[in-house]
mmCIF file with all atom_site columns, C-alpha atoms in Angstrom:
data_model
loop_
_atom_site.group_PDB
_atom_site.id
_atom_site.type_symbol
_atom_site.label_atom_id
_atom_site.label_alt_id
_atom_site.label_comp_id
_atom_site.label_asym_id
_atom_site.label_entity_id
_atom_site.label_seq_id
_atom_site.pdbx_PDB_ins_code
_atom_site.Cartn_x
_atom_site.Cartn_y
_atom_site.Cartn_z
_atom_site.occupancy
_atom_site.B_iso_or_equiv
_atom_site.pdbx_formal_charge
_atom_site.auth_seq_id
_atom_site.auth_comp_id
_atom_site.auth_asym_id
_atom_site.auth_atom_id
_atom_site.pdbx_PDB_model_num
ATOM 1   C CA . MET A 1 1   ? 3.693  45.357 11.776 1.00 54.00 ? 1   MET A CA 1
ATOM 2   C CA . GLU A 1 2   ? 6.964  47.234 12.235 1.00 54.00 ? 2   GLU A CA 1
ATOM 3   C CA . ASP A 1 3   ? 7.821  45.146 15.316 1.00 59.00 ? 3   ASP A CA 1
ATOM 4   C CA . SER A 1 4   ? 7.110  41.954 13.352 1.00 54.00 ? 4   SER A CA 1
ATOM 5   C CA . THR A 1 5   ? 9.395  43.072 10.518 1.00 48.00 ? 5   THR A CA 1
ATOM 6   C CA . THR A 1 6   ? 12.139 43.961 12.984 1.00 46.00 ? 6   THR A CA 1
ATOM 7   C CA . ALA A 1 7   ? 11.851 40.543 14.630 1.00 41.00 ? 7   ALA A CA 1
ATOM 8   C CA . ARG A 1 8   ? 12.061 38.754 11.277 1.00 46.00 ? 8   ARG A CA 1
ATOM 9   C CA . THR A 1 9   ? 15.114 40.810 10.348 1.00 43.00 ? 9   THR A CA 1
ATOM 10  C CA . ALA A 1 10  ? 16.775 39.972 13.670 1.00 40.00 ? 10  ALA A CA 1
ATOM 11  C CA . ARG A 1 11  ? 16.082 36.266 13.184 1.00 47.00 ? 11  ARG A CA 1
ATOM 12  C CA . SER A 1 12  ? 17.479 36.443 9.657  1.00 45.00 ? 12  SER A CA 1
ATOM 13  C CA . HIS A 1 13  ? 20.676 38.100 10.859 1.00 47.00 ? 13  HIS A CA 1
ATOM 14  C CA . THR A 1 14  ? 21.016 35.543 13.667 1.00 49.00 ? 14  THR A CA 1
ATOM 15  C CA . GLY A 1 15  ? 20.573 32.691 11.215 1.00 52.00 ? 15  GLY A CA 1
ATOM 16  C CA . GLU A 1 16  ? 23.163 34.136 8.848  1.00 59.00 ? 16  GLU A CA 1
ATOM 17  C CA . PHE A 1 17  ? 25.636 34.579 11.691 1.00 53.00 ? 17  PHE A CA 1
ATOM 18  C CA . THR A 1 18  ? 25.085 31.012 12.909 1.00 74.00 ? 18  THR A CA 1
ATOM 19  C CA . SER A 1 19  ? 25.598 29.701 9.388  1.00 88.00 ? 19  SER A CA 1
ATOM 20  C CA . MET A 1 20  ? 28.806 31.684 8.935  1.00 93.00 ? 20  MET A CA 1
ATOM 21  C CA . SER A 1 21  ? 30.125 30.503 12.300 1.00 94.00 ? 21  SER A CA 1
ATOM 22  C CA . ALA A 1 22  ? 29.366 26.891 11.370 1.00 94.00 ? 22  ALA A CA 1
ATOM 23  C CA . ARG A 1 23  ? 31.169 27.322 8.029  1.00 95.00 ? 23  ARG A CA 1
ATOM 24  C CA . ALA A 1 24  ? 34.172 28.861 9.760  1.00 96.00 ? 24  ALA A CA 1
ATOM 25  C CA . ARG A 1 25  ? 34.234 26.090 12.343 1.00 95.00 ? 25  ARG A CA 1
ATOM 26  C CA . GLU A 1 26  ? 34.138 23.372 9.700  1.00 93.00 ? 26  GLU A CA 1
ATOM 27  C CA . ALA A 1 27  ? 36.866 25.065 7.643  1.00 95.00 ? 27  ALA A CA 1
ATOM 28  C CA . VAL A 1 28  ? 39.206 25.365 10.636 1.00 96.00 ? 28  VAL A CA 1
ATOM 29  C CA . ARG A 1 29  ? 38.387 21.826 11.770 1.00 92.00 ? 29  ARG A CA 1
ATOM 30  C CA . GLN A 1 30  ? 39.280 20.432 8.336  1.00 90.00 ? 30  GLN A CA 1
ATOM 31  C CA . ARG A 1 31  ? 42.558 22.364 8.319  1.00 93.00 ? 31  ARG A CA 1
ATOM 32  C CA . ILE A 1 32  ? 43.460 20.844 11.670 1.00 92.00 ? 32  ILE A CA 1
ATOM 33  C CA . ILE A 1 33  ? 42.552 17.331 10.569 1.00 88.00 ? 33  ILE A CA 1
ATOM 34  C CA . ASP A 1 34  ? 44.550 17.510 7.328  1.00 86.00 ? 34  ASP A CA 1
ATOM 35  C CA . ARG A 1 35  ? 47.449 19.145 9.223  1.00 89.00 ? 35  ARG A CA 1
ATOM 36  C CA . ARG A 1 36  ? 47.489 22.442 7.400  1.00 93.00 ? 36  ARG A CA 1
ATOM 37  C CA . TYR A 1 37  ? 47.289 23.785 10.948 1.00 95.00 ? 37  TYR A CA 1
ATOM 38  C CA . GLU A 1 38  ? 49.863 21.701 12.808 1.00 94.00 ? 38  GLU A CA 1
ATOM 39  C CA . GLN A 1 39  ? 49.891 20.895 16.509 1.00 94.00 ? 39  GLN A CA 1
ATOM 40  C CA . GLY A 1 40  ? 51.063 23.853 18.547 1.00 95.00 ? 40  GLY A CA 1
ATOM 41  C CA . VAL A 1 41  ? 50.484 26.419 15.782 1.00 95.00 ? 41  VAL A CA 1
ATOM 42  C CA . ARG A 1 42  ? 49.009 29.702 17.022 1.00 95.00 ? 42  ARG A CA 1
ATOM 43  C CA . LEU A 1 43  ? 45.904 30.794 15.141 1.00 96.00 ? 43  LEU A CA 1
ATOM 44  C CA . VAL A 1 44  ? 45.445 34.537 14.781 1.00 94.00 ? 44  VAL A CA 1
ATOM 45  C CA . GLU A 1 45  ? 41.792 35.488 14.431 1.00 94.00 ? 45  GLU A CA 1
ATOM 46  C CA . ARG A 1 46  ? 42.460 38.211 11.874 1.00 95.00 ? 46  ARG A CA 1
ATOM 47  C CA . GLU A 1 47  ? 44.644 35.951 9.710  1.00 96.00 ? 47  GLU A CA 1
ATOM 48  C CA . VAL A 1 48  ? 42.158 33.070 9.808  1.00 97.00 ? 48  VAL A CA 1
ATOM 49  C CA . ALA A 1 49  ? 39.339 35.449 8.868  1.00 97.00 ? 49  ALA A CA 1
ATOM 50  C CA . GLU A 1 50  ? 41.341 36.740 5.896  1.00 97.00 ? 50  GLU A CA 1
ATOM 51  C CA . GLU A 1 51  ? 42.188 33.218 4.777  1.00 96.00 ? 51  GLU A CA 1
ATOM 52  C CA . LEU A 1 52  ? 38.531 32.171 4.911  1.00 96.00 ? 52  LEU A CA 1
ATOM 53  C CA . GLY A 1 53  ? 37.246 35.415 3.376  1.00 96.00 ? 53  GLY A CA 1
ATOM 54  C CA . MET A 1 54  ? 35.030 36.111 6.378  1.00 95.00 ? 54  MET A CA 1
ATOM 55  C CA . SER A 1 55  ? 34.615 38.770 9.007  1.00 94.00 ? 55  SER A CA 1
ATOM 56  C CA . ARG A 1 56  ? 36.298 38.213 12.355 1.00 95.00 ? 56  ARG A CA 1
ATOM 57  C CA . VAL A 1 57  ? 33.115 37.760 14.405 1.00 94.00 ? 57  VAL A CA 1
ATOM 58  C CA . PRO A 1 58  ? 32.014 34.321 13.081 1.00 95.00 ? 58  PRO A CA 1
ATOM 59  C CA . VAL A 1 59  ? 35.648 33.180 13.086 1.00 96.00 ? 59  VAL A CA 1
ATOM 60  C CA . ARG A 1 60  ? 35.933 34.225 16.736 1.00 95.00 ? 60  ARG A CA 1
ATOM 61  C CA . GLU A 1 61  ? 32.879 32.120 17.584 1.00 95.00 ? 61  GLU A CA 1
ATOM 62  C CA . ALA A 1 62  ? 34.250 29.182 15.579 1.00 96.00 ? 62  ALA A CA 1
ATOM 63  C CA . LEU A 1 63  ? 37.547 29.278 17.455 1.00 96.00 ? 63  LEU A CA 1
ATOM 64  C CA . ARG A 1 64  ? 35.743 29.423 20.795 1.00 95.00 ? 64  ARG A CA 1
ATOM 65  C CA . SER A 1 65  ? 33.687 26.402 19.793 1.00 95.00 ? 65  SER A CA 1
ATOM 66  C CA . LEU A 1 66  ? 36.809 24.424 18.858 1.00 96.00 ? 66  LEU A CA 1
ATOM 67  C CA . VAL A 1 67  ? 38.424 25.345 22.179 1.00 95.00 ? 67  VAL A CA 1
ATOM 68  C CA . ALA A 1 68  ? 35.365 23.912 23.933 1.00 93.00 ? 68  ALA A CA 1
ATOM 69  C CA . ASP A 1 69  ? 35.673 20.766 21.781 1.00 91.00 ? 69  ASP A CA 1
ATOM 70  C CA . GLY A 1 70  ? 39.311 20.278 22.754 1.00 92.00 ? 70  GLY A CA 1
ATOM 71  C CA . MET A 1 71  ? 40.847 20.788 19.304 1.00 94.00 ? 71  MET A CA 1
ATOM 72  C CA . LEU A 1 72  ? 42.247 24.213 20.209 1.00 96.00 ? 72  LEU A CA 1
ATOM 73  C CA . GLU A 1 73  ? 43.574 25.571 23.483 1.00 95.00 ? 73  GLU A CA 1
ATOM 74  C CA . LEU A 1 74  ? 43.705 29.078 24.875 1.00 94.00 ? 74  LEU A CA 1
ATOM 75  C CA . LEU A 1 75  ? 46.988 30.956 25.181 1.00 92.00 ? 75  LEU A CA 1
ATOM 76  C CA . PRO A 1 76  ? 47.389 33.489 27.997 1.00 86.00 ? 76  PRO A CA 1
ATOM 77  C CA . ASN A 1 77  ? 46.549 36.907 26.517 1.00 80.00 ? 77  ASN A CA 1
ATOM 78  C CA . SER A 1 78  ? 47.436 35.806 22.986 1.00 78.00 ? 78  SER A CA 1
ATOM 79  C CA . GLY A 1 79  ? 44.610 33.893 21.336 1.00 88.00 ? 79  GLY A CA 1
ATOM 80  C CA . VAL A 1 80  ? 44.526 30.168 20.629 1.00 96.00 ? 80  VAL A CA 1
ATOM 81  C CA . ARG A 1 81  ? 46.692 27.412 19.223 1.00 96.00 ? 81  ARG A CA 1
ATOM 82  C CA . VAL A 1 82  ? 46.108 23.917 17.895 1.00 96.00 ? 82  VAL A CA 1
ATOM 83  C CA . ARG A 1 83  ? 46.202 21.556 20.808 1.00 95.00 ? 83  ARG A CA 1
ATOM 84  C CA . THR A 1 84  ? 49.276 19.363 21.155 1.00 94.00 ? 84  THR A CA 1
ATOM 85  C CA . LEU A 1 85  ? 48.317 15.893 22.351 1.00 94.00 ? 85  LEU A CA 1
ATOM 86  C CA . THR A 1 86  ? 50.758 14.455 24.871 1.00 95.00 ? 86  THR A CA 1
ATOM 87  C CA . ARG A 1 87  ? 51.190 10.775 25.612 1.00 95.00 ? 87  ARG A CA 1
ATOM 88  C CA . THR A 1 88  ? 49.196 11.315 28.802 1.00 96.00 ? 88  THR A CA 1
ATOM 89  C CA . ASP A 1 89  ? 46.407 13.039 26.843 1.00 95.00 ? 89  ASP A CA 1
ATOM 90  C CA . VAL A 1 90  ? 46.175 10.068 24.483 1.00 96.00 ? 90  VAL A CA 1
ATOM 91  C CA . GLN A 1 91  ? 46.182 7.525  27.298 1.00 96.00 ? 91  GLN A CA 1
ATOM 92  C CA . HIS A 1 92  ? 43.475 9.418  29.192 1.00 96.00 ? 92  HIS A CA 1
ATOM 93  C CA . LEU A 1 93  ? 41.378 9.758  26.048 1.00 97.00 ? 93  LEU A CA 1
ATOM 94  C CA . TYR A 1 94  ? 41.428 6.035  25.345 1.00 97.00 ? 94  TYR A CA 1
ATOM 95  C CA . GLU A 1 95  ? 40.743 5.159  28.974 1.00 97.00 ? 95  GLU A CA 1
ATOM 96  C CA . VAL A 1 96  ? 37.483 7.076  28.718 1.00 97.00 ? 96  VAL A CA 1
ATOM 97  C CA . TRP A 1 97  ? 36.597 6.294  25.096 1.00 97.00 ? 97  TRP A CA 1
ATOM 98  C CA . GLU A 1 98  ? 37.086 2.530  25.306 1.00 98.00 ? 98  GLU A CA 1
ATOM 99  C CA . PRO A 1 99  ? 34.217 1.651  27.682 1.00 98.00 ? 99  PRO A CA 1
ATOM 100 C CA . LEU A 1 100 ? 31.909 4.212  26.053 1.00 98.00 ? 100 LEU A CA 1
ATOM 101 C CA . ALA A 1 101 ? 32.585 2.907  22.541 1.00 98.00 ? 101 ALA A CA 1
ATOM 102 C CA . VAL A 1 102 ? 32.079 -0.693 23.635 1.00 98.00 ? 102 VAL A CA 1
ATOM 103 C CA . GLN A 1 103 ? 28.782 0.102  25.331 1.00 98.00 ? 103 GLN A CA 1
ATOM 104 C CA . ALA A 1 104 ? 27.635 2.169  22.346 1.00 98.00 ? 104 ALA A CA 1
ATOM 105 C CA . SER A 1 105 ? 28.134 -0.805 20.026 1.00 98.00 ? 105 SER A CA 1
ATOM 106 C CA . ARG A 1 106 ? 26.344 -3.116 22.415 1.00 98.00 ? 106 ARG A CA 1
ATOM 107 C CA . LEU A 1 107 ? 23.343 -0.774 22.579 1.00 98.00 ? 107 LEU A CA 1
ATOM 108 C CA . ALA A 1 108 ? 23.443 -0.176 18.815 1.00 98.00 ? 108 ALA A CA 1
ATOM 109 C CA . ALA A 1 109 ? 23.240 -3.932 18.188 1.00 98.00 ? 109 ALA A CA 1
ATOM 110 C CA . ARG A 1 110 ? 20.241 -4.127 20.499 1.00 98.00 ? 110 ARG A CA 1
ATOM 111 C CA . ALA A 1 111 ? 18.469 -1.330 18.615 1.00 97.00 ? 111 ALA A CA 1
ATOM 112 C CA . ALA A 1 112 ? 19.533 -2.198 15.048 1.00 97.00 ? 112 ALA A CA 1
ATOM 113 C CA . ALA A 1 113 ? 16.473 -4.211 14.058 1.00 96.00 ? 113 ALA A CA 1
ATOM 114 C CA . ASP A 1 114 ? 14.178 -1.296 14.876 1.00 97.00 ? 114 ASP A CA 1
ATOM 115 C CA . ALA A 1 115 ? 16.254 1.430  13.210 1.00 97.00 ? 115 ALA A CA 1
ATOM 116 C CA . PRO A 1 116 ? 16.908 0.482  9.567  1.00 97.00 ? 116 PRO A CA 1
ATOM 117 C CA . GLU A 1 117 ? 17.554 4.071  8.463  1.00 97.00 ? 117 GLU A CA 1
ATOM 118 C CA . LEU A 1 118 ? 20.254 4.633  11.093 1.00 96.00 ? 118 LEU A CA 1
ATOM 119 C CA . LEU A 1 119 ? 21.784 1.264  10.228 1.00 97.00 ? 119 LEU A CA 1
ATOM 120 C CA . ALA A 1 120 ? 21.882 2.231  6.551  1.00 97.00 ? 120 ALA A CA 1
ATOM 121 C CA . SER A 1 121 ? 23.535 5.523  7.505  1.00 97.00 ? 121 SER A CA 1
ATOM 122 C CA . LEU A 1 122 ? 26.174 3.598  9.437  1.00 97.00 ? 122 LEU A CA 1
ATOM 123 C CA . GLN A 1 123 ? 26.851 1.445  6.380  1.00 97.00 ? 123 GLN A CA 1
ATOM 124 C CA . ARG A 1 124 ? 27.193 4.559  4.206  1.00 97.00 ? 124 ARG A CA 1
ATOM 125 C CA . ALA A 1 125 ? 29.926 5.851  6.508  1.00 96.00 ? 125 ALA A CA 1
ATOM 126 C CA . LEU A 1 126 ? 31.864 2.654  5.790  1.00 95.00 ? 126 LEU A CA 1
ATOM 127 C CA . GLY A 1 127 ? 31.565 3.256  2.061  1.00 95.00 ? 127 GLY A CA 1
ATOM 128 C CA . ASP A 1 128 ? 32.590 6.893  2.433  1.00 95.00 ? 128 ASP A CA 1
ATOM 129 C CA . ALA A 1 129 ? 35.755 5.869  4.289  1.00 93.00 ? 129 ALA A CA 1
ATOM 130 C CA . GLU A 1 130 ? 36.672 3.310  1.628  1.00 93.00 ? 130 GLU A CA 1
ATOM 131 C CA . GLN A 1 131 ? 36.188 5.841  -1.178 1.00 95.00 ? 131 GLN A CA 1
ATOM 132 C CA . ALA A 1 132 ? 38.223 8.489  0.637  1.00 92.00 ? 132 ALA A CA 1
ATOM 133 C CA . ALA A 1 133 ? 41.031 6.012  1.316  1.00 91.00 ? 133 ALA A CA 1
ATOM 134 C CA . ALA A 1 134 ? 41.090 4.871  -2.314 1.00 92.00 ? 134 ALA A CA 1
ATOM 135 C CA . ALA A 1 135 ? 41.309 8.496  -3.456 1.00 93.00 ? 135 ALA A CA 1
ATOM 136 C CA . GLY A 1 136 ? 44.036 9.330  -0.946 1.00 88.00 ? 136 GLY A CA 1
ATOM 137 C CA . GLN A 1 137 ? 41.849 11.958 0.708  1.00 87.00 ? 137 GLN A CA 1
ATOM 138 C CA . GLY A 1 138 ? 43.035 11.731 4.284  1.00 83.00 ? 138 GLY A CA 1
ATOM 139 C CA . ALA A 1 139 ? 40.873 14.488 5.750  1.00 81.00 ? 139 ALA A CA 1
ATOM 140 C CA . LEU A 1 140 ? 37.715 13.015 4.222  1.00 85.00 ? 140 LEU A CA 1
ATOM 141 C CA . GLU A 1 141 ? 38.665 9.585  5.524  1.00 89.00 ? 141 GLU A CA 1
ATOM 142 C CA . VAL A 1 142 ? 39.018 11.004 9.031  1.00 87.00 ? 142 VAL A CA 1
ATOM 143 C CA . THR A 1 143 ? 35.601 12.657 8.653  1.00 87.00 ? 143 THR A CA 1
ATOM 144 C CA . ALA A 1 144 ? 34.052 9.346  7.560  1.00 92.00 ? 144 ALA A CA 1
ATOM 145 C CA . HIS A 1 145 ? 35.822 7.471  10.351 1.00 91.00 ? 145 HIS A CA 1
ATOM 146 C CA . THR A 1 146 ? 34.463 9.934  12.884 1.00 91.00 ? 146 THR A CA 1
ATOM 147 C CA . ALA A 1 147 ? 30.996 9.744  11.332 1.00 93.00 ? 147 ALA A CA 1
ATOM 148 C CA . PHE A 1 148 ? 31.032 5.949  11.667 1.00 96.00 ? 148 PHE A CA 1
ATOM 149 C CA . HIS A 1 149 ? 31.550 6.189  15.417 1.00 96.00 ? 149 HIS A CA 1
ATOM 150 C CA . HIS A 1 150 ? 29.021 9.043  15.729 1.00 95.00 ? 150 HIS A CA 1
ATOM 151 C CA . ARG A 1 151 ? 26.376 6.970  13.977 1.00 97.00 ? 151 ARG A CA 1
ATOM 152 C CA . ILE A 1 152 ? 26.943 4.014  16.280 1.00 98.00 ? 152 ILE A CA 1
ATOM 153 C CA . VAL A 1 153 ? 26.224 6.362  19.172 1.00 98.00 ? 153 VAL A CA 1
ATOM 154 C CA . ALA A 1 154 ? 23.113 7.672  17.388 1.00 97.00 ? 154 ALA A CA 1
ATOM 155 C CA . LEU A 1 155 ? 21.934 4.094  16.826 1.00 97.00 ? 155 LEU A CA 1
ATOM 156 C CA . ALA A 1 156 ? 22.481 3.333  20.525 1.00 98.00 ? 156 ALA A CA 1
ATOM 157 C CA . SER A 1 157 ? 19.713 5.884  21.279 1.00 96.00 ? 157 SER A CA 1
ATOM 158 C CA . ASN A 1 158 ? 20.941 6.806  24.753 1.00 97.00 ? 158 ASN A CA 1
ATOM 159 C CA . PRO A 1 159 ? 20.855 10.596 25.272 1.00 97.00 ? 159 PRO A CA 1
ATOM 160 C CA . LEU A 1 160 ? 23.274 10.518 28.211 1.00 97.00 ? 160 LEU A CA 1
ATOM 161 C CA . LEU A 1 161 ? 25.784 8.480  26.212 1.00 97.00 ? 161 LEU A CA 1
ATOM 162 C CA . THR A 1 162 ? 25.381 10.907 23.303 1.00 96.00 ? 162 THR A CA 1
ATOM 163 C CA . ARG A 1 163 ? 26.071 13.946 25.495 1.00 95.00 ? 163 ARG A CA 1
ATOM 164 C CA . THR A 1 164 ? 29.083 12.281 27.092 1.00 95.00 ? 164 THR A CA 1
ATOM 165 C CA . MET A 1 165 ? 30.557 11.287 23.738 1.00 95.00 ? 165 MET A CA 1
ATOM 166 C CA . GLU A 1 166 ? 30.088 14.809 22.393 1.00 92.00 ? 166 GLU A CA 1
ATOM 167 C CA . GLN A 1 167 ? 32.633 15.995 24.953 1.00 91.00 ? 167 GLN A CA 1
ATOM 168 C CA . LEU A 1 168 ? 35.247 13.695 23.398 1.00 93.00 ? 168 LEU A CA 1
ATOM 169 C CA . ASN A 1 169 ? 34.524 14.375 19.727 1.00 90.00 ? 169 ASN A CA 1
ATOM 170 C CA . GLY A 1 170 ? 36.999 17.204 19.201 1.00 90.00 ? 170 GLY A CA 1
ATOM 171 C CA . GLN A 1 171 ? 39.906 15.358 20.773 1.00 92.00 ? 171 GLN A CA 1
ATOM 172 C CA . LEU A 1 172 ? 39.057 12.172 18.880 1.00 92.00 ? 172 LEU A CA 1
ATOM 173 C CA . GLN A 1 173 ? 38.977 14.016 15.559 1.00 89.00 ? 173 GLN A CA 1
ATOM 174 C CA . LEU A 1 174 ? 42.293 15.672 16.362 1.00 91.00 ? 174 LEU A CA 1
ATOM 175 C CA . LEU A 1 175 ? 43.774 12.286 17.221 1.00 92.00 ? 175 LEU A CA 1
ATOM 176 C CA . PHE A 1 176 ? 42.359 10.559 14.136 1.00 90.00 ? 176 PHE A CA 1
ATOM 177 C CA . GLY A 1 177 ? 43.910 13.257 11.960 1.00 87.00 ? 177 GLY A CA 1
ATOM 178 C CA . LEU A 1 178 ? 47.349 12.760 13.512 1.00 87.00 ? 178 LEU A CA 1
ATOM 179 C CA . ARG A 1 179 ? 47.673 9.006  13.571 1.00 85.00 ? 179 ARG A CA 1
ATOM 180 C CA . GLU A 1 180 ? 47.948 6.492  10.760 1.00 78.00 ? 180 GLU A CA 1
ATOM 181 C CA . GLU A 1 181 ? 44.825 4.824  9.350  1.00 78.00 ? 181 GLU A CA 1
ATOM 182 C CA . PRO A 1 182 ? 45.889 1.281  8.388  1.00 82.00 ? 182 PRO A CA 1
ATOM 183 C CA . ALA A 1 183 ? 43.625 -0.692 6.063  1.00 87.00 ? 183 ALA A CA 1
ATOM 184 C CA . HIS A 1 184 ? 43.033 -3.369 8.699  1.00 91.00 ? 184 HIS A CA 1
ATOM 185 C CA . MET A 1 185 ? 41.267 -0.787 10.865 1.00 90.00 ? 185 MET A CA 1
ATOM 186 C CA . ARG A 1 186 ? 38.711 -0.208 8.116  1.00 92.00 ? 186 ARG A CA 1
ATOM 187 C CA . ALA A 1 187 ? 38.234 -3.964 8.071  1.00 95.00 ? 187 ALA A CA 1
ATOM 188 C CA . GLN A 1 188 ? 37.586 -3.780 11.805 1.00 96.00 ? 188 GLN A CA 1
ATOM 189 C CA . HIS A 1 189 ? 34.887 -1.193 11.159 1.00 96.00 ? 189 HIS A CA 1
ATOM 190 C CA . ALA A 1 190 ? 33.273 -3.577 8.690  1.00 97.00 ? 190 ALA A CA 1
ATOM 191 C CA . GLU A 1 191 ? 33.339 -6.331 11.324 1.00 98.00 ? 191 GLU A CA 1
ATOM 192 C CA . MET A 1 192 ? 31.766 -4.003 13.876 1.00 98.00 ? 192 MET A CA 1
ATOM 193 C CA . PHE A 1 193 ? 29.024 -3.104 11.406 1.00 98.00 ? 193 PHE A CA 1
ATOM 194 C CA . GLN A 1 194 ? 28.269 -6.746 10.629 1.00 98.00 ? 194 GLN A CA 1
ATOM 195 C CA . ARG A 1 195 ? 27.946 -7.624 14.324 1.00 98.00 ? 195 ARG A CA 1
ATOM 196 C CA . ILE A 1 196 ? 25.752 -4.602 15.016 1.00 98.00 ? 196 ILE A CA 1
ATOM 197 C CA . ALA A 1 197 ? 23.543 -5.312 11.985 1.00 98.00 ? 197 ALA A CA 1
ATOM 198 C CA . ALA A 1 198 ? 23.145 -8.914 13.129 1.00 98.00 ? 198 ALA A CA 1
ATOM 199 C CA . GLY A 1 199 ? 21.963 -7.721 16.530 1.00 98.00 ? 199 GLY A CA 1
ATOM 200 C CA . ASP A 1 200 ? 24.708 -9.657 18.298 1.00 98.00 ? 200 ASP A CA 1
ATOM 201 C CA . GLN A 1 201 ? 25.381 -7.397 21.261 1.00 98.00 ? 201 GLN A CA 1
ATOM 202 C CA . GLU A 1 202 ? 28.347 -9.208 22.795 1.00 98.00 ? 202 GLU A CA 1
ATOM 203 C CA . ALA A 1 203 ? 30.047 -9.846 19.449 1.00 98.00 ? 203 ALA A CA 1
ATOM 204 C CA . ALA A 1 204 ? 29.618 -6.169 18.570 1.00 98.00 ? 204 ALA A CA 1
ATOM 205 C CA . ALA A 1 205 ? 31.102 -5.180 21.926 1.00 98.00 ? 205 ALA A CA 1
ATOM 206 C CA . ALA A 1 206 ? 34.047 -7.567 21.464 1.00 98.00 ? 206 ALA A CA 1
ATOM 207 C CA . ALA A 1 207 ? 34.763 -6.309 17.935 1.00 98.00 ? 207 ALA A CA 1
ATOM 208 C CA . THR A 1 208 ? 34.696 -2.724 19.185 1.00 98.00 ? 208 THR A CA 1
ATOM 209 C CA . LEU A 1 209 ? 37.000 -3.475 22.101 1.00 98.00 ? 209 LEU A CA 1
ATOM 210 C CA . LEU A 1 210 ? 39.523 -4.998 19.701 1.00 97.00 ? 210 LEU A CA 1
ATOM 211 C CA . HIS A 1 211 ? 39.255 -1.981 17.395 1.00 97.00 ? 211 HIS A CA 1
ATOM 212 C CA . VAL A 1 212 ? 39.684 0.646  20.122 1.00 97.00 ? 212 VAL A CA 1
ATOM 213 C CA . ARG A 1 213 ? 42.674 -1.123 21.649 1.00 97.00 ? 213 ARG A CA 1
ATOM 214 C CA . ASP A 1 214 ? 44.266 -1.499 18.239 1.00 95.00 ? 214 ASP A CA 1
ATOM 215 C CA . SER A 1 215 ? 43.545 2.161  17.567 1.00 95.00 ? 215 SER A CA 1
ATOM 216 C CA . ARG A 1 216 ? 45.358 3.085  20.775 1.00 95.00 ? 216 ARG A CA 1
ATOM 217 C CA . SER A 1 217 ? 48.416 1.057  19.746 1.00 94.00 ? 217 SER A CA 1
ATOM 218 C CA . VAL A 1 218 ? 48.435 2.695  16.309 1.00 93.00 ? 218 VAL A CA 1
ATOM 219 C CA . ALA A 1 219 ? 48.098 6.160  17.853 1.00 94.00 ? 219 ALA A CA 1
ATOM 220 C CA . LEU A 1 220 ? 50.962 5.636  20.291 1.00 94.00 ? 220 LEU A CA 1
ATOM 221 C CA . ARG A 1 221 ? 53.140 4.279  17.497 1.00 93.00 ? 221 ARG A CA 1
ATOM 222 C CA . SER A 1 222 ? 52.272 7.098  15.103 1.00 91.00 ? 222 SER A CA 1
ATOM 223 C CA . LEU A 1 223 ? 52.668 9.932  17.573 1.00 92.00 ? 223 LEU A CA 1
ATOM 224 C CA . PHE A 1 224 ? 55.372 8.717  19.927 1.00 93.00 ? 224 PHE A CA 1
ATOM 225 C CA . GLY A 1 225 ? 57.189 5.884  18.148 1.00 90.00 ? 225 GLY A CA 1
ATOM 226 C CA . ASP A 1 226 ? 55.972 3.109  20.459 1.00 87.00 ? 226 ASP A CA 1
ATOM 227 C CA . ARG A 1 227 ? 56.437 -0.427 19.238 1.00 75.00 ? 227 ARG A CA 1
#
């Protein structure tokens, strides 16, 4: 009986720690996206913990997680800082993301008829982005934008594609938070959704290709002044 109680207590403590780490991770992620933590800014574990009203242990785990995601980078013997995306970083990111995003939309269109709940979730992400944009809530718009692309991958139902895309998520969120978000790109999302919902695989792929290439142009213009 005592061993059982000890085990339950241990599981409870583990669950609480995981929850706190997740909360810390989300709080830091949002601060990066809305630029309260700018590119290149060093994050001190103790200071972040004080700001969030948490102990240092879950914050430490949150920072490690965001390093693994590519939103933060390690500094030699001095903690972490918000990653600074170079032109080369952005070019490499789009070179990898473009074919994956196109294939995800193609597969999502193929699966759409058999996954009405996932399709509805994808449509909700469109509405969330529109509401956030109308309210001028940039960080929430980035979250909705990211969710839209995540849900396309979920609808594609390819575990290998999902795992591969997860490796890009942090860098994509960082990028989305730094670049502009013109209204015509939300219109492109709506076009992508319509093609996916219609089950038109090649039209969905073409709409996604246009969107990703336009996104790259916007990113290079926003970050580096390209015309």
